[in-house]
């Protein structure tokens, strides 16, 4: 008996890629493209240059192993293409207002960067999984990556023709701006790649450069991670004294360069995230957060990147926020903040004591600052405060 012919493989053409894009759209993904699976030589050279120039400030991610993160074949053997997806994370004004109302009476509040208002990577991953499932069903290897160190996703998106690199190093999507999370599917399918990348759309505009509160954009597309508040709020250790005032009321991340970007400001609302899922969290009750134990912090904020999964960095950030009280801080908020700082001045963790004594001084609670401390970092903080009080230094802007 003659064996039946195997199911013919579908034509891998633009129409096939369009079908993959349609699968992704069901999950709120608005922009897709295909990049070749060749080594990303431009990104590899840029990463090496940043490392050589000392601009990474201990950042790992795709910097940890540039030979791997810039080579799709290292993620999937025999890879021929990278299907790239961009999902918007800008929310509509109505949903944002409703989220703010839930904490209206719980000041002081700390701001959260937009991408972390909810888990936008969950729908992105779901869409990428559907694309990978389709590719595997058609006989190809396919692996999805999102918020992963395996691939330099911004470079993949650039090569896929989704957008260009702005001066703030973010990927800007034509007609939409930079409010997107990115992910990809690396596959052995010979998907047709974009003809060419999108040309630069920034021109002479440099608003993001001047908007950065710490002058972290040191050249077009080059960020000094040592000064970038988005990384300062994530990295381990003591927040540099010179950057604490710039942190302001930021609890996690920084959006200043994007909020100054004309395409992102004017055009971002054209593509917003799908409502639903977990509640939107634009701000956090800072004092309430400081009262949580490790388990509760992990439950409520565990999807944030925290070095070593250590909740002490969340508490550290909260203390810095409390050390930056607004001039018009309501009395009830001030009382809550003062009590929280007082409770941390004698904390067992010296990293938290450093930021607590600084916050106490900034809040005018000099009587809470001890005269000495056995930990050298805390002792150095106390000495700096003493010098400022004596008029030998100015920590008021630090």
Tab-separated table of C-alpha atoms in Angstrom:
chain	number	residue	atom	x	y	z
A	1	UNK	CA	0.000	0.000	0.000
A	2	UNK	CA	1.375	3.355	-0.994
A	3	UNK	CA	2.184	5.711	1.932
A	4	UNK	CA	0.335	9.015	1.840
A	5	UNK	CA	2.397	12.039	0.999
A	6	UNK	CA	3.298	14.170	4.020
A	7	UNK	CA	1.428	17.413	4.543
A	8	UNK	CA	3.058	19.967	2.274
A	9	UNK	CA	4.926	22.751	4.029
A	10	UNK	CA	3.264	26.167	3.655
A	11	UNK	CA	4.877	28.775	1.478
A	12	UNK	CA	7.095	30.936	3.666
A	13	UNK	CA	6.381	34.322	2.165
A	14	UNK	CA	5.004	37.745	3.124
A	15	UNK	CA	1.510	36.293	3.434
A	16	UNK	CA	2.766	33.703	5.900
A	17	UNK	CA	4.464	36.421	7.965
A	18	UNK	CA	1.195	38.353	7.872
A	19	UNK	CA	-0.535	35.342	9.394
A	20	UNK	CA	1.990	35.283	12.218
A	21	UNK	CA	1.428	39.004	12.783
A	22	UNK	CA	-2.315	38.390	13.003
A	23	UNK	CA	-1.772	35.800	15.733
A	24	UNK	CA	0.259	38.385	17.652
A	25	UNK	CA	-2.366	41.122	17.218
A	26	UNK	CA	-4.901	39.112	19.214
A	27	UNK	CA	-2.730	39.837	22.270
A	28	UNK	CA	-2.401	43.589	21.755
A	29	UNK	CA	0.829	43.503	19.740
A	30	UNK	CA	0.607	46.332	17.228
A	31	UNK	CA	3.912	46.237	15.338
A	32	UNK	CA	5.851	43.266	13.993
A	33	UNK	CA	8.713	42.652	11.616
A	34	UNK	CA	11.371	40.133	10.657
A	35	UNK	CA	15.122	40.505	11.112
A	36	UNK	CA	17.793	38.197	9.699
A	37	UNK	CA	19.304	35.747	12.160
A	38	UNK	CA	22.835	36.875	11.355
A	39	UNK	CA	25.234	38.101	14.017
A	40	UNK	CA	24.343	41.644	15.090
A	41	UNK	CA	27.790	43.093	14.532
A	42	UNK	CA	26.748	46.711	15.109
A	43	UNK	CA	25.206	45.924	18.493
A	44	UNK	CA	28.122	43.730	19.494
A	45	UNK	CA	30.610	46.500	18.772
A	46	UNK	CA	28.470	49.034	20.664
A	47	UNK	CA	28.210	46.789	23.730
A	48	UNK	CA	31.950	46.191	23.784
A	49	UNK	CA	32.572	49.940	23.455
A	50	UNK	CA	30.225	50.721	26.376
A	51	UNK	CA	32.053	48.179	28.516
A	52	UNK	CA	35.480	49.535	27.518
A	53	UNK	CA	34.331	53.097	28.255
A	54	UNK	CA	33.112	52.141	31.726
A	55	UNK	CA	29.495	53.096	31.051
A	56	UNK	CA	27.714	49.946	32.245
A	57	UNK	CA	27.903	50.498	36.034
A	58	UNK	CA	27.756	46.790	36.761
A	59	UNK	CA	24.771	46.237	34.475
A	60	UNK	CA	24.583	42.679	33.196
A	61	UNK	CA	21.582	41.730	31.036
A	62	UNK	CA	22.745	41.554	27.395
A	63	UNK	CA	26.087	43.105	28.420
A	64	UNK	CA	27.024	39.956	30.322
A	65	UNK	CA	27.766	37.875	27.230
A	66	UNK	CA	27.653	40.021	24.069
A	67	UNK	CA	28.845	37.163	21.866
A	68	UNK	CA	25.701	35.260	22.826
A	69	UNK	CA	23.171	38.080	23.043
A	70	UNK	CA	24.063	39.384	19.573
A	71	UNK	CA	23.934	35.984	17.851
A	72	UNK	CA	20.442	34.502	17.346
A	73	UNK	CA	22.011	31.171	16.394
A	74	UNK	CA	23.366	30.909	19.921
A	75	UNK	CA	19.753	30.889	21.130
A	76	UNK	CA	18.395	28.562	18.443
A	77	UNK	CA	20.778	26.426	16.442
A	78	UNK	CA	20.279	26.837	12.719
A	79	UNK	CA	18.226	30.028	13.141
A	80	UNK	CA	17.331	31.768	9.893
A	81	UNK	CA	15.062	34.585	11.048
A	82	UNK	CA	13.914	36.596	14.050
A	83	UNK	CA	10.224	37.524	14.243
A	84	UNK	CA	10.067	40.702	16.357
A	85	UNK	CA	7.038	42.142	18.145
A	86	UNK	CA	6.299	45.460	19.862
A	87	UNK	CA	3.433	45.835	22.325
A	88	UNK	CA	2.369	49.321	23.530
A	89	UNK	CA	2.311	50.002	27.247
A	90	UNK	CA	0.874	53.522	27.238
A	91	UNK	CA	-2.545	53.453	28.924
A	92	UNK	CA	-5.488	55.704	28.155
A	93	UNK	CA	-6.134	58.717	30.383
A	94	UNK	CA	-9.330	57.303	31.886
A	95	UNK	CA	-7.672	54.152	33.181
A	96	UNK	CA	-4.780	56.183	34.581
A	97	UNK	CA	-7.143	58.496	36.476
A	98	UNK	CA	-9.019	55.577	38.014
A	99	UNK	CA	-5.736	54.058	39.177
A	100	UNK	CA	-4.665	57.326	40.828
A	101	UNK	CA	-7.926	57.607	42.754
A	102	UNK	CA	-7.277	54.348	44.624
A	103	UNK	CA	-4.338	55.886	46.533
A	104	UNK	CA	-5.460	59.504	46.685
A	105	UNK	CA	-5.435	59.572	50.510
A	106	UNK	CA	-2.241	57.568	51.090
A	107	UNK	CA	0.541	60.099	50.478
A	108	UNK	CA	3.485	60.305	50.345
A	109	UNK	CA	3.428	58.493	47.022
A	110	UNK	CA	6.274	57.215	44.874
A	111	UNK	CA	6.097	57.221	41.087
A	112	UNK	CA	6.553	54.074	39.010
A	113	UNK	CA	7.847	54.110	35.431
A	114	UNK	CA	5.108	53.474	32.890
A	115	UNK	CA	6.381	50.125	31.656
A	116	UNK	CA	5.997	48.747	35.192
A	117	UNK	CA	2.448	50.001	35.857
A	118	UNK	CA	1.323	46.445	35.151
A	119	UNK	CA	2.890	43.337	33.679
A	120	UNK	CA	2.882	44.246	29.987
A	121	UNK	CA	5.217	41.370	29.248
A	122	UNK	CA	2.514	38.792	30.022
A	123	UNK	CA	0.408	39.546	26.909
A	124	UNK	CA	3.580	40.011	24.866
A	125	UNK	CA	4.779	36.551	25.862
A	126	UNK	CA	1.364	35.069	25.107
A	127	UNK	CA	1.439	36.505	21.600
A	128	UNK	CA	4.980	35.309	20.984
A	129	UNK	CA	4.067	31.837	22.235
A	130	UNK	CA	1.237	31.653	19.708
A	131	UNK	CA	3.636	32.621	16.926
A	132	UNK	CA	6.197	30.038	18.072
A	133	UNK	CA	3.506	27.358	18.321
A	134	UNK	CA	2.424	28.013	14.734
A	135	UNK	CA	6.001	27.841	13.482
A	136	UNK	CA	6.636	24.587	15.315
A	137	UNK	CA	3.403	23.120	13.948
A	138	UNK	CA	4.710	23.891	10.486
A	139	UNK	CA	7.896	21.938	11.145
A	140	UNK	CA	10.342	24.606	12.280
A	141	UNK	CA	12.202	25.194	15.499
A	142	UNK	CA	11.027	28.334	17.260
A	143	UNK	CA	11.720	29.819	20.712
A	144	UNK	CA	10.126	32.953	22.152
A	145	UNK	CA	12.117	35.539	24.135
A	146	UNK	CA	10.793	38.546	26.041
A	147	UNK	CA	12.484	40.543	28.797
A	148	UNK	CA	15.301	38.047	28.408
A	149	UNK	CA	19.057	38.433	28.208
A	150	UNK	CA	19.419	36.047	25.279
A	151	UNK	CA	18.798	38.618	22.531
A	152	UNK	CA	19.429	42.347	22.139
A	153	UNK	CA	15.787	42.934	21.298
A	154	UNK	CA	16.104	46.639	20.424
A	155	UNK	CA	18.704	45.843	17.768
A	156	UNK	CA	16.524	43.003	16.459
A	157	UNK	CA	13.571	45.407	16.265
A	158	UNK	CA	15.708	47.962	14.429
A	159	UNK	CA	16.885	45.342	11.923
A	160	UNK	CA	13.272	44.180	11.508
A	161	UNK	CA	12.261	47.656	10.357
A	162	UNK	CA	10.047	48.393	13.364
A	163	UNK	CA	11.763	51.623	14.412
A	164	UNK	CA	14.921	53.678	14.787
A	165	UNK	CA	17.192	54.386	17.738
A	166	UNK	CA	16.501	57.717	19.413
A	167	UNK	CA	19.174	59.788	21.091
A	168	UNK	CA	17.974	58.327	24.419
A	169	UNK	CA	18.827	54.827	23.077
A	170	UNK	CA	15.161	53.813	23.030
A	171	UNK	CA	13.588	52.351	19.918
A	172	UNK	CA	11.137	54.830	18.368
A	173	UNK	CA	8.320	53.425	16.252
A	174	UNK	CA	7.245	55.703	13.370
A	175	UNK	CA	3.928	57.344	14.171
A	176	UNK	CA	3.910	55.988	17.708
A	177	UNK	CA	7.052	56.807	19.687
A	178	UNK	CA	8.842	54.697	22.271
A	179	UNK	CA	6.172	53.420	24.673
A	180	UNK	CA	6.630	49.755	23.722
A	181	UNK	CA	7.942	46.531	25.223
A	182	UNK	CA	9.798	44.286	22.788
A	183	UNK	CA	10.184	40.576	22.299
A	184	UNK	CA	10.953	38.098	19.555
A	185	UNK	CA	10.764	34.540	18.258
A	186	UNK	CA	13.994	33.073	16.923
A	187	UNK	CA	13.209	30.425	14.342
A	188	UNK	CA	14.697	28.137	11.712
A	189	UNK	CA	11.902	29.189	9.343
A	190	UNK	CA	13.284	31.208	6.380
A	191	UNK	CA	10.990	34.177	6.984
A	192	UNK	CA	11.582	37.086	4.579
A	193	UNK	CA	13.402	39.855	6.465
A	194	UNK	CA	12.763	43.591	6.263
A	195	UNK	CA	14.330	45.227	3.227
A	196	UNK	CA	16.102	47.886	5.315
A	197	UNK	CA	15.965	49.507	8.763
A	198	UNK	CA	13.876	52.617	9.425
A	199	UNK	CA	15.847	55.814	8.855
A	200	UNK	CA	16.571	58.168	11.736
A	201	UNK	CA	13.592	60.322	12.646
A	202	UNK	CA	15.122	62.471	15.386
A	203	UNK	CA	16.971	64.923	13.175
A	204	UNK	CA	18.374	67.814	15.195
A	205	UNK	CA	15.968	67.289	18.108
A	206	UNK	CA	17.761	66.721	21.417
A	207	UNK	CA	14.968	67.295	23.927
A	208	UNK	CA	15.558	63.927	25.572
A	209	UNK	CA	19.182	64.883	26.197
A	210	UNK	CA	18.337	68.108	27.998
A	211	UNK	CA	15.409	66.502	29.847
A	212	UNK	CA	17.539	63.854	31.544
A	213	UNK	CA	17.737	64.924	35.215
A	214	UNK	CA	21.257	63.572	35.659
A	215	UNK	CA	22.801	64.249	32.217
A	216	UNK	CA	23.108	60.504	31.654
A	217	UNK	CA	22.808	60.768	27.841
A	218	UNK	CA	26.464	61.424	27.090
A	219	UNK	CA	26.226	61.109	23.295
A	220	UNK	CA	23.435	60.293	20.811
A	221	UNK	CA	22.254	56.807	21.721
A	222	UNK	CA	24.864	56.430	24.483
A	223	UNK	CA	23.780	56.234	28.129
A	224	UNK	CA	26.064	56.360	31.155
A	225	UNK	CA	24.382	53.756	33.344
A	226	UNK	CA	26.152	55.178	36.401
A	227	UNK	CA	23.892	58.229	36.136
A	228	UNK	CA	20.755	56.784	34.525
A	229	UNK	CA	18.040	56.791	37.203
A	230	UNK	CA	16.287	53.820	35.605
A	231	UNK	CA	19.355	51.726	36.472
A	232	UNK	CA	20.199	53.578	39.687
A	233	UNK	CA	16.830	52.454	41.081
A	234	UNK	CA	17.507	48.827	40.129
A	235	UNK	CA	21.183	48.262	40.823
A	236	UNK	CA	22.373	47.014	44.209
A	237	UNK	CA	24.236	49.107	46.745
A	238	UNK	CA	24.004	52.632	48.089
A	239	UNK	CA	22.413	55.269	45.861
A	240	UNK	CA	25.190	57.821	45.201
A	241	UNK	CA	24.693	60.891	47.367
A	242	UNK	CA	24.966	63.195	44.357
A	243	UNK	CA	21.988	61.497	42.650
A	244	UNK	CA	19.516	61.182	45.515
A	245	UNK	CA	17.849	64.553	45.092
A	246	UNK	CA	17.431	63.833	41.368
A	247	UNK	CA	15.555	60.650	42.250
A	248	UNK	CA	12.780	62.871	43.581
A	249	UNK	CA	9.623	60.844	44.105
A	250	UNK	CA	10.635	58.051	41.731
A	251	UNK	CA	10.123	54.670	43.311
A	252	UNK	CA	11.065	52.568	40.299
A	253	UNK	CA	12.366	53.610	36.902
A	254	UNK	CA	12.402	56.949	35.089
A	255	UNK	CA	10.418	58.203	32.089
A	256	UNK	CA	11.798	61.735	31.732
A	257	UNK	CA	13.591	61.260	28.419
A	258	UNK	CA	10.509	59.656	26.865
A	259	UNK	CA	8.150	62.273	28.266
A	260	UNK	CA	10.248	64.938	26.516
A	261	UNK	CA	10.347	63.092	23.172
A	262	UNK	CA	8.021	64.816	20.638
A	263	UNK	CA	7.019	61.645	18.720
A	264	UNK	CA	6.308	59.776	21.962
A	265	UNK	CA	4.316	62.679	23.439
A	266	UNK	CA	2.354	63.599	20.319
A	267	UNK	CA	1.830	60.200	18.767
A	268	UNK	CA	1.997	57.698	21.613
A	269	UNK	CA	-1.752	57.847	22.267
A	270	UNK	CA	-2.391	56.318	18.824
A	271	UNK	CA	-1.421	52.943	20.268
A	272	UNK	CA	-2.367	52.129	23.849
A	273	UNK	CA	-2.353	48.918	25.844
A	274	UNK	CA	-5.409	46.753	26.060
A	275	UNK	CA	-7.322	47.281	29.327
A	276	UNK	CA	-7.828	44.418	31.728
A	277	UNK	CA	-5.635	42.001	33.567
A	278	UNK	CA	-4.019	43.031	36.819
A	279	UNK	CA	-4.833	46.408	38.387
A	280	UNK	CA	-2.888	49.388	37.120
A	281	UNK	CA	-0.330	50.725	39.613
A	282	UNK	CA	1.030	54.134	38.665
A	283	UNK	CA	2.122	55.132	42.161
A	284	UNK	CA	2.824	53.353	45.423
A	285	UNK	CA	2.172	54.248	49.054
A	286	UNK	CA	5.806	54.613	50.122
A	287	UNK	CA	5.206	54.399	53.874
A	288	UNK	CA	2.917	51.425	53.416
A	289	UNK	CA	5.580	49.672	51.362
A	290	UNK	CA	8.170	50.195	54.112
A	291	UNK	CA	5.880	48.433	56.567
A	292	UNK	CA	5.660	45.235	54.487
A	293	UNK	CA	7.697	42.138	55.263
A	294	UNK	CA	9.798	40.367	52.636
A	295	UNK	CA	7.031	37.954	51.694
A	296	UNK	CA	4.509	40.724	51.082
A	297	UNK	CA	6.988	42.769	49.050
A	298	UNK	CA	7.755	39.746	46.909
A	299	UNK	CA	4.051	39.067	46.422
A	300	UNK	CA	3.145	42.638	45.492
A	301	UNK	CA	6.250	43.767	43.601
A	302	UNK	CA	8.147	40.598	42.736
A	303	UNK	CA	7.868	41.150	38.987
A	304	UNK	CA	10.104	44.225	39.303
A	305	UNK	CA	13.740	43.576	38.596
A	306	UNK	CA	15.534	43.544	41.955
A	307	UNK	CA	19.200	42.661	42.150
A	308	UNK	CA	19.481	39.231	43.733
A	309	UNK	CA	15.697	39.248	44.264
A	310	UNK	CA	16.472	41.198	47.436
A	311	UNK	CA	13.603	43.418	48.722
A	312	UNK	CA	16.083	45.650	50.557
A	313	UNK	CA	16.501	47.620	47.314
A	314	UNK	CA	12.795	48.472	47.282
A	315	UNK	CA	13.084	49.731	50.849
A	316	UNK	CA	16.208	51.687	49.942
A	317	UNK	CA	14.358	53.428	47.115
A	318	UNK	CA	11.436	54.211	49.403
A	319	UNK	CA	13.753	55.899	51.914
A	320	UNK	CA	15.288	58.034	49.174
A	321	UNK	CA	11.797	59.130	48.123
A	322	UNK	CA	11.004	60.091	51.719
A	323	UNK	CA	14.224	62.109	51.771
A	324	UNK	CA	12.834	64.255	48.941
A	325	UNK	CA	9.675	65.734	50.484
A	326	UNK	CA	7.724	68.224	48.368
A	327	UNK	CA	7.566	71.799	49.584
A	328	UNK	CA	3.784	71.504	49.972
A	329	UNK	CA	3.765	68.122	51.730
A	330	UNK	CA	0.478	67.802	53.671
A	331	UNK	CA	0.866	67.537	57.466
A	332	UNK	CA	-0.650	64.061	57.607
A	333	UNK	CA	1.735	62.818	54.911
A	334	UNK	CA	4.685	64.443	56.685
A	335	UNK	CA	3.775	62.754	59.950
A	336	UNK	CA	3.558	59.325	58.278
A	337	UNK	CA	6.876	59.868	56.513
A	338	UNK	CA	8.673	61.114	59.622
A	339	UNK	CA	7.520	58.092	61.609
A	340	UNK	CA	8.668	55.696	58.877
A	341	UNK	CA	12.114	57.301	58.655
A	342	UNK	CA	12.473	57.234	62.433
A	343	UNK	CA	11.772	53.511	62.387
A	344	UNK	CA	14.604	52.868	59.924
A	345	UNK	CA	17.364	55.027	61.398
A	346	UNK	CA	18.282	52.157	63.701
A	347	UNK	CA	17.592	49.361	61.216
A	348	UNK	CA	19.834	46.283	61.349
A	349	UNK	CA	20.736	46.650	57.662
A	350	UNK	CA	23.496	49.280	57.277
A	351	UNK	CA	22.481	49.997	53.655
A	352	UNK	CA	19.042	51.005	54.870
A	353	UNK	CA	20.522	52.994	57.760
A	354	UNK	CA	22.584	55.041	55.287
A	355	UNK	CA	19.496	56.154	53.419
A	356	UNK	CA	17.404	56.549	56.561
A	357	UNK	CA	19.839	58.967	58.248
A	358	UNK	CA	20.098	60.927	54.996
A	359	UNK	CA	16.297	61.068	54.762
A	360	UNK	CA	16.076	62.139	58.410
A	361	UNK	CA	18.482	65.014	57.766
A	362	UNK	CA	16.655	66.057	54.610
A	363	UNK	CA	13.350	66.070	56.484
A	364	UNK	CA	14.721	68.281	59.246
A	365	UNK	CA	14.879	65.432	61.759
A	366	UNK	CA	18.486	66.048	62.704
A	367	UNK	CA	17.836	64.802	66.224
A	368	UNK	CA	17.352	61.317	64.773
A	369	UNK	CA	20.814	61.240	63.189
A	370	UNK	CA	23.212	59.395	65.524
A	371	UNK	CA	26.634	60.761	66.355
A	372	UNK	CA	28.391	57.606	65.178
A	373	UNK	CA	27.842	54.161	63.706
A	374	UNK	CA	30.019	51.003	63.591
A	375	UNK	CA	29.428	50.565	59.867
A	376	UNK	CA	31.868	52.618	57.736
A	377	UNK	CA	29.251	53.559	55.121
A	378	UNK	CA	26.803	54.808	57.741
A	379	UNK	CA	29.621	56.619	59.548
A	380	UNK	CA	30.581	58.317	56.276
A	381	UNK	CA	26.968	59.430	55.787
A	382	UNK	CA	26.841	60.846	59.301
A	383	UNK	CA	30.110	62.706	58.704
A	384	UNK	CA	28.777	64.196	55.459
A	385	UNK	CA	25.672	65.398	57.262
A	386	UNK	CA	27.749	66.899	60.034
A	387	UNK	CA	29.887	68.743	57.477
A	388	UNK	CA	26.799	70.097	55.739
A	389	UNK	CA	25.312	71.263	59.017
A	390	UNK	CA	28.592	72.967	59.920
A	391	UNK	CA	28.564	74.764	56.586
A	392	UNK	CA	31.443	72.852	55.058
A	393	UNK	CA	29.353	71.177	52.403
A	394	UNK	CA	26.018	71.479	50.673
A	395	UNK	CA	23.970	68.291	50.688
A	396	UNK	CA	20.756	70.183	50.071
A	397	UNK	CA	20.954	69.522	46.348
A	398	UNK	CA	22.431	66.040	46.727
